[in-house]
Amino acid sequence: MSATLIDGKAVAAGLRAEVAAKVQRFQARAGRLPGLTVVLVGDDPASEVYVRNKGIQTREAGMISNEIKLEGNTSQADLLKIVAALNADRAVDGILVQMPLPKQIDTQAIIEAIDPGKDVDGLHPVNAGKLNQGIDALTPCTPLGCMILLEKAGVPVAGANAVVIGRSILVGRPVAALLLAAHATVTIAHSRSRDLPALCRQADIVIAAVGKPELVRGDWIKPGAAVIDVGINRVPKDDGKTKLVGDVHFASVAAVAGVITPVPGGVGPMTIACLLQNTLTAACYREQIDPKGL
Ligand code: NAD
């Protein structure tokens, strides 16, 4: 392996500590603590673990954390009522409705019902629109995490050729918008793109957000490129157990790339850390405090 490993766990821990220090300064100025409410519908085990970790890390950062757990058969109308109540609750700065939602609920209707000022997932069309216009807004957490990892690894983004693989509203599109805002030349590749290996070979930065285990191979990568692997895929091992792999074939890509994120321990830990940062940012906007000045 010749690439330098980007330690997402360490970067995330640093960001959480930074947010915790800013929360104290926020409290001194606003006279209250920022508050995040997470809504979980149903009992998907992975979502439960994720929501529990969000709660723990929110409290560790000194913020108020609330969880609302709803039955898996909750109707869309009832969930919309809960979202409306949270929108109106002055103590709530951030609302996060955990995805995926059960089939009877229209996810987009829920995303659009959340007050854009409390939309700490950054998925509301108002926030997505602002991001695309280069206006400060609440930005999706995983893409924000990718940008922080590039910055911490010292990767020059301005003027770089960046290829984003994947065009979801959760990762691909917003990370492309953030790269563009940081002055990269951005290509967004997706399931219908032709000759993905050739596109990637042009790239100084490759961001893989596909959900296909080890899709990106070493011979797709320009020597010295930065590779950020967003994918989280559980695959079977020879002994019958399972392991997590990314969208990048780590061994072959690490032999060529300049820097690379591992899976696990790369982008994953950044997502909750960025959620904490977004909750503080939302609280600052509501109190008319400049989050950059905290
Ligand atoms: P998604 O399924 O919504 O989108 C996948 C995208 O990949 C689509 O735009 C599709 O066009 C593209 N795609 C599919 N097959 C392709 C191919 N063969 N070549 C090129 N493009 C192809 O997924 P998502 O929500 O964006 O998540 C992507 C991956 O990132 C998943 O593995 C997910 O688990 C992971 N993820 C990780 C985090 C984290 O915290 N690290 C957060 C969100 C998502």
mmCIF file of N, CA and C in Angstrom, residues 6-19 50 53-54 57-58 96 120-121 139-153 170-171 175 178 207 227-232 260-279:
data_model
loop_
_atom_site.group_PDB
_atom_site.id
_atom_site.type_symbol
_atom_site.label_atom_id
_atom_site.label_comp_id
_atom_site.label_asym_id
_atom_site.label_seq_id
_atom_site.Cartn_x
_atom_site.Cartn_y
_atom_site.Cartn_z
ATOM 1 N N ILE A 6 -6.633 8.027 5.466
ATOM 2 C CA ILE A 6 -7.303 9.135 6.172
ATOM 3 C C ILE A 6 -8.095 8.515 7.330
ATOM 4 N N ASP A 7 -7.744 8.911 8.537
ATOM 5 C CA ASP A 7 -8.346 8.317 9.731
ATOM 6 C C ASP A 7 -9.630 9.075 10.102
ATOM 7 N N GLY A 8 -10.758 8.573 9.589
ATOM 8 C CA GLY A 8 -12.050 9.232 9.815
ATOM 9 C C GLY A 8 -12.447 9.250 11.280
ATOM 10 N N LYS A 9 -12.053 8.202 12.016
ATOM 11 C CA LYS A 9 -12.406 8.155 13.446
ATOM 12 C C LYS A 9 -11.765 9.322 14.178
ATOM 13 N N ALA A 10 -10.479 9.548 13.871
ATOM 14 C CA ALA A 10 -9.754 10.625 14.558
ATOM 15 C C ALA A 10 -10.292 11.996 14.146
ATOM 16 N N VAL A 11 -10.551 12.178 12.858
ATOM 17 C CA VAL A 11 -11.070 13.471 12.389
ATOM 18 C C VAL A 11 -12.442 13.734 13.008
ATOM 19 N N ALA A 12 -13.275 12.685 13.078
ATOM 20 C CA ALA A 12 -14.619 12.841 13.651
ATOM 21 C C ALA A 12 -14.532 13.186 15.140
ATOM 22 N N ALA A 13 -13.606 12.546 15.846
ATOM 23 C CA ALA A 13 -13.456 12.842 17.282
ATOM 24 C C ALA A 13 -13.048 14.304 17.471
ATOM 25 N N GLY A 14 -12.152 14.780 16.605
ATOM 26 C CA GLY A 14 -11.720 16.182 16.674
ATOM 27 C C GLY A 14 -12.887 17.131 16.413
ATOM 28 N N LEU A 15 -13.723 16.781 15.417
ATOM 29 C CA LEU A 15 -14.868 17.633 15.089
ATOM 30 C C LEU A 15 -15.880 17.645 16.236
ATOM 31 N N ARG A 16 -16.099 16.485 16.841
ATOM 32 C CA ARG A 16 -17.065 16.423 17.967
ATOM 33 C C ARG A 16 -16.577 17.298 19.129
ATOM 34 N N ALA A 17 -15.254 17.254 19.372
ATOM 35 C CA ALA A 17 -14.699 18.076 20.467
ATOM 36 C C ALA A 17 -14.865 19.564 20.146
ATOM 37 N N GLU A 18 -14.654 19.896 18.863
ATOM 38 C CA GLU A 18 -14.809 21.292 18.422
ATOM 39 C C GLU A 18 -16.265 21.758 18.610
ATOM 40 N N VAL A 19 -17.206 20.888 18.234
ATOM 41 C CA VAL A 19 -18.628 21.230 18.378
ATOM 42 C C VAL A 19 -18.960 21.401 19.863
ATOM 43 N N TYR A 50 -28.108 3.103 15.002
ATOM 44 C CA TYR A 50 -27.681 4.404 14.504
ATOM 45 C C TYR A 50 -28.304 5.537 15.334
ATOM 46 N N ASN A 53 -26.713 5.738 18.768
ATOM 47 C CA ASN A 53 -25.400 6.415 18.699
ATOM 48 C C ASN A 53 -25.553 7.922 18.523
ATOM 49 N N LYS A 54 -26.544 8.323 17.737
ATOM 50 C CA LYS A 54 -26.787 9.759 17.556
ATOM 51 C C LYS A 54 -27.118 10.392 18.896
ATOM 52 N N GLN A 57 -23.973 10.595 21.190
ATOM 53 C CA GLN A 57 -22.994 11.609 20.765
ATOM 54 C C GLN A 57 -23.557 13.026 20.888
ATOM 55 N N THR A 58 -24.866 13.186 20.730
ATOM 56 C CA THR A 58 -25.480 14.511 20.896
ATOM 57 C C THR A 58 -25.320 14.962 22.347
ATOM 58 N N LEU A 96 -34.593 15.232 12.791
ATOM 59 C CA LEU A 96 -34.100 14.225 11.862
ATOM 60 C C LEU A 96 -35.060 13.044 11.868
ATOM 61 N N VAL A 120 -31.720 19.289 9.723
ATOM 62 C CA VAL A 120 -30.290 19.003 9.943
ATOM 63 C C VAL A 120 -29.749 17.916 9.024
ATOM 64 N N ASP A 121 -30.639 17.211 8.304
ATOM 65 C CA ASP A 121 -30.198 16.261 7.282
ATOM 66 C C ASP A 121 -29.897 16.976 5.963
ATOM 67 N N THR A 139 -26.479 21.448 5.196
ATOM 68 C CA THR A 139 -25.949 20.600 4.121
ATOM 69 C C THR A 139 -25.960 19.140 4.575
ATOM 70 N N PRO A 140 -26.316 18.198 3.702
ATOM 71 C CA PRO A 140 -26.325 16.795 4.115
ATOM 72 C C PRO A 140 -25.008 16.364 4.790
ATOM 73 N N CYS A 141 -25.176 15.533 5.824
ATOM 74 C CA CYS A 141 -24.060 15.260 6.742
ATOM 75 C C CYS A 141 -22.910 14.469 6.104
ATOM 76 N N THR A 142 -23.229 13.412 5.372
ATOM 77 C CA THR A 142 -22.149 12.580 4.818
ATOM 78 C C THR A 142 -21.313 13.374 3.788
ATOM 79 N N PRO A 143 -21.946 14.117 2.869
ATOM 80 C CA PRO A 143 -21.152 14.946 1.956
ATOM 81 C C PRO A 143 -20.265 15.973 2.683
ATOM 82 N N LEU A 144 -20.835 16.580 3.738
ATOM 83 C CA LEU A 144 -20.036 17.528 4.533
ATOM 84 C C LEU A 144 -18.811 16.806 5.113
ATOM 85 N N GLY A 145 -19.050 15.581 5.584
ATOM 86 C CA GLY A 145 -17.958 14.774 6.147
ATOM 87 C C GLY A 145 -16.877 14.495 5.106
ATOM 88 N N CYS A 146 -17.282 14.202 3.873
ATOM 89 C CA CYS A 146 -16.301 13.935 2.797
ATOM 90 C C CYS A 146 -15.417 15.164 2.578
ATOM 91 N N MET A 147 -16.035 16.346 2.570
ATOM 92 C CA MET A 147 -15.280 17.580 2.324
ATOM 93 C C MET A 147 -14.292 17.855 3.453
ATOM 94 N N ILE A 148 -14.724 17.594 4.688
ATOM 95 C CA ILE A 148 -13.828 17.820 5.833
ATOM 96 C C ILE A 148 -12.643 16.852 5.762
ATOM 97 N N LEU A 149 -12.907 15.609 5.356
ATOM 98 C CA LEU A 149 -11.806 14.636 5.247
ATOM 99 C C LEU A 149 -10.795 15.075 4.183
ATOM 100 N N LEU A 150 -11.297 15.583 3.047
ATOM 101 C CA LEU A 150 -10.376 16.071 1.998
ATOM 102 C C LEU A 150 -9.527 17.212 2.535
ATOM 103 N N GLU A 151 -10.199 18.124 3.264
ATOM 104 C CA GLU A 151 -9.483 19.292 3.799
ATOM 105 C C GLU A 151 -8.419 18.856 4.808
ATOM 106 N N LYS A 152 -8.797 17.959 5.723
ATOM 107 C CA LYS A 152 -7.852 17.505 6.764
ATOM 108 C C LYS A 152 -6.684 16.745 6.149
ATOM 109 N N ALA A 153 -6.933 16.061 5.016
ATOM 110 C CA ALA A 153 -5.855 15.309 4.364
ATOM 111 C C ALA A 153 -4.994 16.222 3.487
ATOM 112 N N LEU A 170 -28.941 12.112 -1.184
ATOM 113 C CA LEU A 170 -28.300 11.987 0.132
ATOM 114 C C LEU A 170 -26.797 12.202 0.057
ATOM 115 N N VAL A 171 -26.162 11.687 -1.008
ATOM 116 C CA VAL A 171 -24.695 11.754 -1.081
ATOM 117 C C VAL A 171 -24.200 12.352 -2.412
ATOM 118 N N VAL A 175 -22.608 16.143 -2.588
ATOM 119 C CA VAL A 175 -21.134 16.194 -2.522
ATOM 120 C C VAL A 175 -20.595 16.837 -3.803
ATOM 121 N N LEU A 178 -20.934 20.531 -3.326
ATOM 122 C CA LEU A 178 -19.906 21.059 -2.410
ATOM 123 C C LEU A 178 -18.546 21.149 -3.101
ATOM 124 N N ILE A 207 -14.905 10.228 -5.558
ATOM 125 C CA ILE A 207 -15.790 9.982 -4.417
ATOM 126 C C ILE A 207 -16.775 8.907 -4.833
ATOM 127 N N VAL A 227 -8.983 9.272 -2.853
ATOM 128 C CA VAL A 227 -10.152 8.401 -3.013
ATOM 129 C C VAL A 227 -10.943 8.363 -1.702
ATOM 130 N N ILE A 228 -12.186 8.815 -1.808
ATOM 131 C CA ILE A 228 -13.076 8.842 -0.640
ATOM 132 C C ILE A 228 -14.166 7.805 -0.882
ATOM 133 N N ASP A 229 -14.220 6.824 -0.005
ATOM 134 C CA ASP A 229 -15.131 5.690 -0.180
ATOM 135 C C ASP A 229 -16.312 5.824 0.787
ATOM 136 N N VAL A 230 -17.471 6.188 0.227
ATOM 137 C CA VAL A 230 -18.664 6.397 1.064
ATOM 138 C C VAL A 230 -19.423 5.084 1.279
ATOM 139 N N GLY A 231 -19.207 4.126 0.401
ATOM 140 C CA GLY A 231 -19.998 2.889 0.416
ATOM 141 C C GLY A 231 -19.886 2.109 1.713
ATOM 142 N N ILE A 232 -21.007 1.541 2.111
ATOM 143 C CA ILE A 232 -21.018 0.603 3.247
ATOM 144 C C ILE A 232 -21.784 -0.618 2.769
ATOM 145 N N ILE A 260 -6.479 7.738 0.857
ATOM 146 C CA ILE A 260 -7.679 6.902 0.749
ATOM 147 C C ILE A 260 -8.348 6.788 2.111
ATOM 148 N N THR A 261 -9.681 6.684 2.100
ATOM 149 C CA THR A 261 -10.400 6.422 3.351
ATOM 150 C C THR A 261 -10.688 4.928 3.461
ATOM 151 N N PRO A 262 -10.539 4.350 4.648
ATOM 152 C CA PRO A 262 -10.886 2.931 4.819
ATOM 153 C C PRO A 262 -12.389 2.750 5.079
ATOM 154 N N VAL A 263 -12.880 1.540 4.940
ATOM 155 C CA VAL A 263 -14.240 1.177 5.372
ATOM 156 C C VAL A 263 -14.095 -0.092 6.211
ATOM 157 N N PRO A 264 -14.494 -0.095 7.480
ATOM 158 C CA PRO A 264 -15.042 1.040 8.228
ATOM 159 C C PRO A 264 -13.933 1.988 8.708
ATOM 160 N N GLY A 265 -14.334 3.087 9.304
ATOM 161 C CA GLY A 265 -13.365 4.002 9.932
ATOM 162 C C GLY A 265 -12.959 5.172 9.068
ATOM 163 N N GLY A 266 -13.684 5.370 7.938
ATOM 164 C CA GLY A 266 -13.368 6.508 7.069
ATOM 165 C C GLY A 266 -14.486 7.539 7.137
ATOM 166 N N VAL A 267 -15.359 7.509 6.122
ATOM 167 C CA VAL A 267 -16.465 8.480 6.050
ATOM 168 C C VAL A 267 -17.505 8.222 7.144
ATOM 169 N N GLY A 268 -17.746 6.942 7.467
ATOM 170 C CA GLY A 268 -18.817 6.567 8.395
ATOM 171 C C GLY A 268 -18.859 7.417 9.667
ATOM 172 N N PRO A 269 -17.755 7.481 10.431
ATOM 173 C CA PRO A 269 -17.797 8.242 11.692
ATOM 174 C C PRO A 269 -18.054 9.742 11.504
ATOM 175 N N MET A 270 -17.802 10.246 10.298
ATOM 176 C CA MET A 270 -17.985 11.684 10.058
ATOM 177 C C MET A 270 -19.467 12.079 10.018
ATOM 178 N N THR A 271 -20.333 11.119 9.674
ATOM 179 C CA THR A 271 -21.732 11.480 9.436
ATOM 180 C C THR A 271 -22.396 12.019 10.706
ATOM 181 N N ILE A 272 -22.244 11.310 11.830
ATOM 182 C CA ILE A 272 -22.879 11.798 13.062
ATOM 183 C C ILE A 272 -22.177 13.073 13.544
ATOM 184 N N ALA A 273 -20.859 13.114 13.409
ATOM 185 C CA ALA A 273 -20.137 14.336 13.835
ATOM 186 C C ALA A 273 -20.678 15.556 13.074
ATOM 187 N N CYS A 274 -20.945 15.376 11.787
ATOM 188 C CA CYS A 274 -21.484 16.492 10.983
ATOM 189 C C CYS A 274 -22.929 16.797 11.349
ATOM 190 N N LEU A 275 -23.666 15.781 11.777
ATOM 191 C CA LEU A 275 -25.039 16.016 12.252
ATOM 192 C C LEU A 275 -25.015 16.930 13.491
ATOM 193 N N LEU A 276 -24.047 16.685 14.369
ATOM 194 C CA LEU A 276 -23.919 17.540 15.568
ATOM 195 C C LEU A 276 -23.589 18.968 15.140
ATOM 196 N N GLN A 277 -22.666 19.067 14.184
ATOM 197 C CA GLN A 277 -22.305 20.408 13.689
ATOM 198 C C GLN A 277 -23.527 21.094 13.071
ATOM 199 N N ASN A 278 -24.325 20.352 12.306
ATOM 200 C CA ASN A 278 -25.524 20.937 11.679
ATOM 201 C C ASN A 278 -26.538 21.375 12.725
ATOM 202 N N THR A 279 -26.670 20.611 13.807
ATOM 203 C CA THR A 279 -27.628 20.982 14.858
ATOM 204 C C THR A 279 -27.204 22.306 15.487
#
